[in-house]
mmCIF file of C-alpha atoms in Angstrom:
data_model
loop_
_atom_site.group_PDB
_atom_site.id
_atom_site.type_symbol
_atom_site.label_atom_id
_atom_site.label_comp_id
_atom_site.label_asym_id
_atom_site.label_seq_id
_atom_site.Cartn_x
_atom_site.Cartn_y
_atom_site.Cartn_z
ATOM 1 C CA GLY A 30 4.506 -6.193 -13.241
ATOM 2 C CA ASP A 31 7.121 -8.775 -13.427
ATOM 3 C CA SER A 32 5.995 -12.237 -12.248
ATOM 4 C CA VAL A 33 6.633 -16.031 -12.172
ATOM 5 C CA THR A 34 4.167 -18.717 -12.548
ATOM 6 C CA GLN A 35 4.868 -22.349 -11.582
ATOM 7 C CA MET A 36 2.517 -25.371 -11.856
ATOM 8 C CA GLU A 37 0.922 -26.147 -8.613
ATOM 9 C CA GLY A 38 2.044 -29.212 -6.644
ATOM 10 C CA PRO A 39 2.418 -31.610 -5.116
ATOM 11 C CA VAL A 40 4.107 -33.518 -7.927
ATOM 12 C CA THR A 41 4.314 -37.171 -6.974
ATOM 13 C CA LEU A 42 6.534 -39.586 -8.896
ATOM 14 C CA SER A 43 8.050 -42.872 -8.497
ATOM 15 C CA GLU A 44 11.812 -43.310 -8.369
ATOM 16 C CA GLU A 45 13.382 -43.152 -11.863
ATOM 17 C CA ALA A 46 10.442 -41.500 -13.454
ATOM 18 C CA PHE A 47 10.836 -38.291 -15.663
ATOM 19 C CA LEU A 48 10.376 -34.975 -14.145
ATOM 20 C CA THR A 49 8.980 -31.724 -15.535
ATOM 21 C CA ILE A 50 8.063 -28.715 -13.562
ATOM 22 C CA ASN A 51 6.634 -25.970 -15.722
ATOM 23 C CA CYS A 52 7.597 -22.242 -15.265
ATOM 24 C CA THR A 53 6.582 -19.303 -17.139
ATOM 25 C CA TYR A 54 7.390 -15.580 -16.572
ATOM 26 C CA THR A 55 6.215 -12.127 -17.391
ATOM 27 C CA ALA A 56 8.886 -9.417 -17.603
ATOM 28 C CA THR A 57 9.284 -6.043 -19.218
ATOM 29 C CA GLY A 58 12.862 -6.688 -20.163
ATOM 30 C CA TYR A 59 15.303 -9.672 -20.549
ATOM 31 C CA PRO A 60 15.705 -11.264 -17.159
ATOM 32 C CA SER A 61 18.068 -13.915 -15.859
ATOM 33 C CA LEU A 62 16.192 -17.112 -14.751
ATOM 34 C CA PHE A 63 16.923 -19.402 -11.836
ATOM 35 C CA TRP A 64 15.812 -22.533 -10.214
ATOM 36 C CA TYR A 65 16.240 -22.739 -6.459
ATOM 37 C CA VAL A 66 15.671 -25.966 -4.329
ATOM 38 C CA GLN A 67 14.688 -26.101 -0.775
ATOM 39 C CA TYR A 68 15.171 -29.314 1.000
ATOM 40 C CA PRO A 69 13.090 -30.119 4.186
ATOM 41 C CA GLY A 70 14.206 -27.886 7.058
ATOM 42 C CA GLU A 71 16.739 -25.973 4.967
ATOM 43 C CA GLY A 72 17.099 -22.613 3.174
ATOM 44 C CA LEU A 73 17.036 -22.282 -0.525
ATOM 45 C CA GLN A 74 19.974 -23.430 -2.747
ATOM 46 C CA LEU A 75 20.667 -22.392 -6.216
ATOM 47 C CA LEU A 76 20.093 -25.402 -8.579
ATOM 48 C CA LEU A 77 20.780 -23.853 -11.904
ATOM 49 C CA LYS A 78 20.560 -20.554 -13.885
ATOM 50 C CA ALA A 79 20.419 -19.103 -17.514
ATOM 51 C CA THR A 80 21.147 -15.499 -18.220
ATOM 52 C CA LYS A 81 20.127 -15.270 -21.829
ATOM 53 C CA ALA A 82 17.663 -16.669 -24.347
ATOM 54 C CA ASP A 83 18.581 -20.261 -25.463
ATOM 55 C CA ASP A 84 20.950 -20.741 -22.684
ATOM 56 C CA LYS A 85 20.636 -24.147 -20.843
ATOM 57 C CA GLY A 86 21.355 -24.288 -17.232
ATOM 58 C CA SER A 87 22.278 -27.685 -15.842
ATOM 59 C CA ASN A 88 23.300 -29.218 -12.429
ATOM 60 C CA LYS A 89 22.853 -32.651 -10.684
ATOM 61 C CA GLY A 90 21.005 -34.096 -13.575
ATOM 62 C CA PHE A 91 18.631 -31.239 -13.685
ATOM 63 C CA GLU A 92 18.190 -29.080 -16.893
ATOM 64 C CA ALA A 93 16.241 -25.935 -17.871
ATOM 65 C CA THR A 94 16.366 -24.043 -21.138
ATOM 66 C CA TYR A 95 15.582 -20.158 -21.417
ATOM 67 C CA ARG A 96 12.890 -19.909 -24.019
ATOM 68 C CA LYS A 97 12.279 -16.289 -24.909
ATOM 69 C CA GLU A 98 9.475 -17.137 -27.486
ATOM 70 C CA THR A 99 7.434 -18.811 -24.871
ATOM 71 C CA THR A 100 8.702 -17.005 -21.869
ATOM 72 C CA SER A 101 9.456 -20.203 -20.309
ATOM 73 C CA PHE A 102 12.086 -21.988 -18.153
ATOM 74 C CA HIS A 103 10.780 -25.649 -17.445
ATOM 75 C CA LEU A 104 12.737 -27.756 -15.193
ATOM 76 C CA GLU A 105 13.545 -31.489 -16.187
ATOM 77 C CA LYS A 106 15.066 -34.402 -15.012
ATOM 78 C CA GLY A 107 15.380 -37.736 -16.707
ATOM 79 C CA SER A 108 15.381 -39.978 -13.599
ATOM 80 C CA VAL A 109 14.560 -38.743 -10.304
ATOM 81 C CA GLN A 110 15.614 -40.230 -6.904
ATOM 82 C CA VAL A 111 14.058 -40.158 -3.436
ATOM 83 C CA SER A 112 16.671 -37.667 -2.482
ATOM 84 C CA ASP A 113 15.215 -35.148 -5.052
ATOM 85 C CA SER A 114 12.306 -34.647 -2.778
ATOM 86 C CA ALA A 115 12.049 -30.898 -2.036
ATOM 87 C CA VAL A 116 10.372 -27.662 -2.939
ATOM 88 C CA TYR A 117 11.468 -26.180 -6.354
ATOM 89 C CA PHE A 118 11.283 -22.365 -6.927
ATOM 90 C CA CYS A 119 11.483 -20.665 -10.283
ATOM 91 C CA ALA A 120 12.827 -16.974 -10.089
ATOM 92 C CA LEU A 121 13.928 -14.218 -12.243
ATOM 93 C CA SER A 122 16.043 -11.077 -11.914
ATOM 94 C CA PHE A 123 17.368 -8.445 -14.090
ATOM 95 C CA SER A 124 21.073 -8.419 -15.036
ATOM 96 C CA GLY A 125 21.387 -4.781 -15.889
ATOM 97 C CA GLY A 126 20.165 -3.443 -12.520
ATOM 98 C CA TYR A 127 19.170 -4.208 -9.109
ATOM 99 C CA ASN A 128 19.655 -7.749 -7.827
ATOM 100 C CA LYS A 129 16.004 -8.406 -6.784
ATOM 101 C CA LEU A 130 14.747 -11.943 -7.163
ATOM 102 C CA ILE A 131 11.072 -12.637 -7.962
ATOM 103 C CA PHE A 132 9.964 -15.899 -7.164
ATOM 104 C CA GLY A 133 7.203 -18.204 -8.127
ATOM 105 C CA ALA A 134 5.044 -19.923 -5.402
ATOM 106 C CA GLY A 135 7.229 -23.115 -5.452
ATOM 107 C CA THR A 136 6.281 -26.684 -6.524
ATOM 108 C CA ARG A 137 6.700 -29.512 -3.925
ATOM 109 C CA LEU A 138 8.068 -32.716 -5.401
ATOM 110 C CA ALA A 139 7.749 -36.038 -3.550
ATOM 111 C CA VAL A 140 9.523 -39.128 -4.968
ATOM 112 C CA HIS A 141 8.488 -42.609 -3.754
ATOM 113 C CA PRO A 142 10.763 -45.722 -3.911
ATOM 114 C CA GLU B 6 26.370 -25.535 4.063
ATOM 115 C CA THR B 7 26.004 -22.335 2.093
ATOM 116 C CA GLY B 8 28.163 -20.050 4.203
ATOM 117 C CA VAL B 9 25.207 -18.137 5.528
ATOM 118 C CA THR B 10 24.141 -19.002 9.154
ATOM 119 C CA GLN B 11 21.007 -17.945 11.085
ATOM 120 C CA THR B 12 20.064 -17.925 14.674
ATOM 121 C CA PRO B 13 17.927 -19.054 16.227
ATOM 122 C CA ARG B 14 16.572 -21.672 14.061
ATOM 123 C CA HIS B 15 13.143 -21.716 15.976
ATOM 124 C CA LEU B 16 11.568 -18.960 17.984
ATOM 125 C CA VAL B 17 8.211 -18.681 19.792
ATOM 126 C CA MET B 18 7.139 -15.362 20.967
ATOM 127 C CA GLY B 19 4.062 -13.560 22.277
ATOM 128 C CA MET B 20 2.723 -10.526 20.764
ATOM 129 C CA THR B 21 4.124 -8.167 23.327
ATOM 130 C CA ASN B 22 7.687 -9.742 23.318
ATOM 131 C CA LYS B 23 10.884 -8.214 21.702
ATOM 132 C CA LYS B 24 13.204 -10.620 20.054
ATOM 133 C CA SER B 25 15.926 -10.470 17.347
ATOM 134 C CA LEU B 26 16.948 -12.676 14.543
ATOM 135 C CA LYS B 27 20.644 -12.885 13.555
ATOM 136 C CA CYS B 28 22.194 -13.802 10.248
ATOM 137 C CA GLU B 29 25.897 -13.963 9.429
ATOM 138 C CA GLN B 30 27.633 -14.638 6.065
ATOM 139 C CA HIS B 31 31.198 -16.001 5.704
ATOM 140 C CA LEU B 32 31.375 -15.415 1.981
ATOM 141 C CA GLY B 33 32.844 -11.836 1.933
ATOM 142 C CA HIS B 34 29.810 -10.680 0.271
ATOM 143 C CA ASN B 35 28.671 -7.071 0.116
ATOM 144 C CA ALA B 36 24.776 -7.382 -0.059
ATOM 145 C CA MET B 37 22.558 -8.933 2.395
ATOM 146 C CA TYR B 38 18.704 -9.522 2.220
ATOM 147 C CA TRP B 39 15.703 -10.680 4.531
ATOM 148 C CA TYR B 40 12.861 -12.644 2.904
ATOM 149 C CA LYS B 41 9.673 -13.907 4.472
ATOM 150 C CA GLN B 42 8.262 -17.180 3.526
ATOM 151 C CA SER B 43 4.723 -17.951 4.479
ATOM 152 C CA ALA B 44 2.714 -21.004 3.673
ATOM 153 C CA LYS B 45 1.329 -21.059 0.064
ATOM 154 C CA LYS B 46 2.724 -17.627 -0.847
ATOM 155 C CA PRO B 47 5.776 -16.739 -2.957
ATOM 156 C CA LEU B 48 8.940 -15.609 -0.966
ATOM 157 C CA GLU B 49 8.554 -11.911 -0.198
ATOM 158 C CA LEU B 50 11.603 -9.710 -0.144
ATOM 159 C CA MET B 51 11.599 -7.426 3.031
ATOM 160 C CA PHE B 52 14.922 -5.517 3.179
ATOM 161 C CA VAL B 53 18.052 -5.209 1.146
ATOM 162 C CA TYR B 54 21.357 -3.894 2.472
ATOM 163 C CA ASN B 55 24.392 -3.001 0.269
ATOM 164 C CA PHE B 56 27.766 -2.105 2.041
ATOM 165 C CA LYS B 57 25.813 -1.755 5.283
ATOM 166 C CA GLU B 58 23.327 0.766 3.809
ATOM 167 C CA GLN B 59 19.680 -0.184 3.420
ATOM 168 C CA THR B 60 18.699 0.065 -0.117
ATOM 169 C CA GLU B 61 15.188 -1.177 -0.097
ATOM 170 C CA ASN B 62 12.361 -1.474 2.468
ATOM 171 C CA ASN B 63 9.513 -3.341 0.654
ATOM 172 C CA SER B 64 6.664 -1.666 2.542
ATOM 173 C CA VAL B 65 7.368 -3.781 5.564
ATOM 174 C CA PRO B 66 5.490 -2.736 8.777
ATOM 175 C CA SER B 67 7.597 -0.794 11.251
ATOM 176 C CA ARG B 68 7.282 -3.657 13.947
ATOM 177 C CA PHE B 69 10.122 -5.324 11.893
ATOM 178 C CA SER B 70 13.354 -3.222 12.260
ATOM 179 C CA PRO B 71 16.469 -4.303 10.457
ATOM 180 C CA GLU B 72 20.134 -3.515 11.392
ATOM 181 C CA CYS B 73 23.240 -4.102 9.461
ATOM 182 C CA PRO B 74 26.301 -3.164 11.474
ATOM 183 C CA ASN B 75 28.875 -4.548 8.981
ATOM 184 C CA SER B 76 28.776 -6.418 5.548
ATOM 185 C CA SER B 77 28.881 -9.764 7.400
ATOM 186 C CA HIS B 78 26.035 -9.363 9.992
ATOM 187 C CA LEU B 79 22.414 -8.698 9.536
ATOM 188 C CA PHE B 80 19.668 -8.495 12.357
ATOM 189 C CA LEU B 81 15.876 -8.340 12.361
ATOM 190 C CA HIS B 82 14.383 -6.851 15.516
ATOM 191 C CA LEU B 83 10.943 -7.825 16.218
ATOM 192 C CA HIS B 84 8.447 -6.084 18.471
ATOM 193 C CA THR B 85 4.731 -6.313 19.007
ATOM 194 C CA LEU B 86 4.194 -8.767 16.148
ATOM 195 C CA GLN B 87 0.927 -10.409 15.118
ATOM 196 C CA PRO B 88 0.070 -14.002 14.609
ATOM 197 C CA GLU B 89 -0.011 -13.425 10.837
ATOM 198 C CA ASP B 90 3.655 -12.686 11.088
ATOM 199 C CA SER B 91 4.453 -16.413 11.937
ATOM 200 C CA ALA B 92 6.557 -17.626 8.946
ATOM 201 C CA LEU B 93 10.001 -18.800 8.026
ATOM 202 C CA TYR B 94 12.352 -15.862 7.903
ATOM 203 C CA LEU B 95 15.206 -16.387 5.425
ATOM 204 C CA CYS B 96 18.400 -14.353 5.085
ATOM 205 C CA ALA B 97 20.405 -14.311 1.943
ATOM 206 C CA SER B 98 23.824 -12.584 0.674
ATOM 207 C CA SER B 99 25.180 -11.965 -2.640
ATOM 208 C CA GLN B 100 28.586 -10.661 -3.936
ATOM 209 C CA ASP B 101 27.104 -7.342 -5.177
ATOM 210 C CA LEU B 102 23.712 -5.667 -5.691
ATOM 211 C CA LEU B 103 23.997 -5.209 -9.426
ATOM 212 C CA GLY B 104 23.498 -7.893 -11.891
ATOM 213 C CA ALA B 105 22.008 -11.220 -11.506
ATOM 214 C CA ASP B 106 24.467 -12.512 -8.812
ATOM 215 C CA THR B 107 23.608 -15.780 -7.146
ATOM 216 C CA GLN B 108 22.041 -15.258 -3.702
ATOM 217 C CA TYR B 109 23.047 -17.636 -1.063
ATOM 218 C CA PHE B 110 20.491 -18.433 1.512
ATOM 219 C CA GLY B 111 20.766 -19.373 5.173
ATOM 220 C CA PRO B 112 18.547 -22.152 6.772
ATOM 221 C CA GLY B 113 15.990 -19.710 8.092
ATOM 222 C CA THR B 114 14.394 -19.027 11.381
ATOM 223 C CA ARG B 115 10.883 -20.631 11.937
ATOM 224 C CA LEU B 116 9.044 -17.908 13.851
ATOM 225 C CA THR B 117 5.739 -18.637 15.643
ATOM 226 C CA VAL B 118 3.824 -15.715 17.117
ATOM 227 C CA LEU B 119 1.217 -16.610 19.869
#
């Protein structure tokens, strides 16, 4: 079945460090890919998305590129801040049909001053 | 603020209680969702409604009973729950059901079953 796999956390970084959170997927078709972020005590917010191969989603300094050949959608940021501390979820859904999101398990990021 | 509100934010109930969770979206969307978020598990889709009609019940036990009186409101009625039902329950909405529309999430209700 369709699934999303994320690197296990927690990821602990110092402020201004480079961030990579790995995400790979298994899908029978060509899904759209998403990164959602959940700050402490809040619900999920869409961070960025990409709807087709080689698309790059970006927002708030975060980027992720849809790589069909490696079935990946890794999240990157060049310089993290303490305020980026949150749980990050990778997810997929299929454009042509039912809007059903399939999530990875989430990766917790902790950024220290 | 995502335009999706949920009440209450926290709920503690015994196994014999009956309670309801409420979700309201102010975005003019047509589709609404209930998700369960348990510790160390991926988010689980529970129910989907489109134009007030239930389109998916993801093998959820009958002790969870959803209700969608209109496109803006979604309820989750709870009765005779088990301790393993303790989790964060998230509501979401999207413009439509078809396509990869962005889903907007509420802050969730943290449920504890004693």
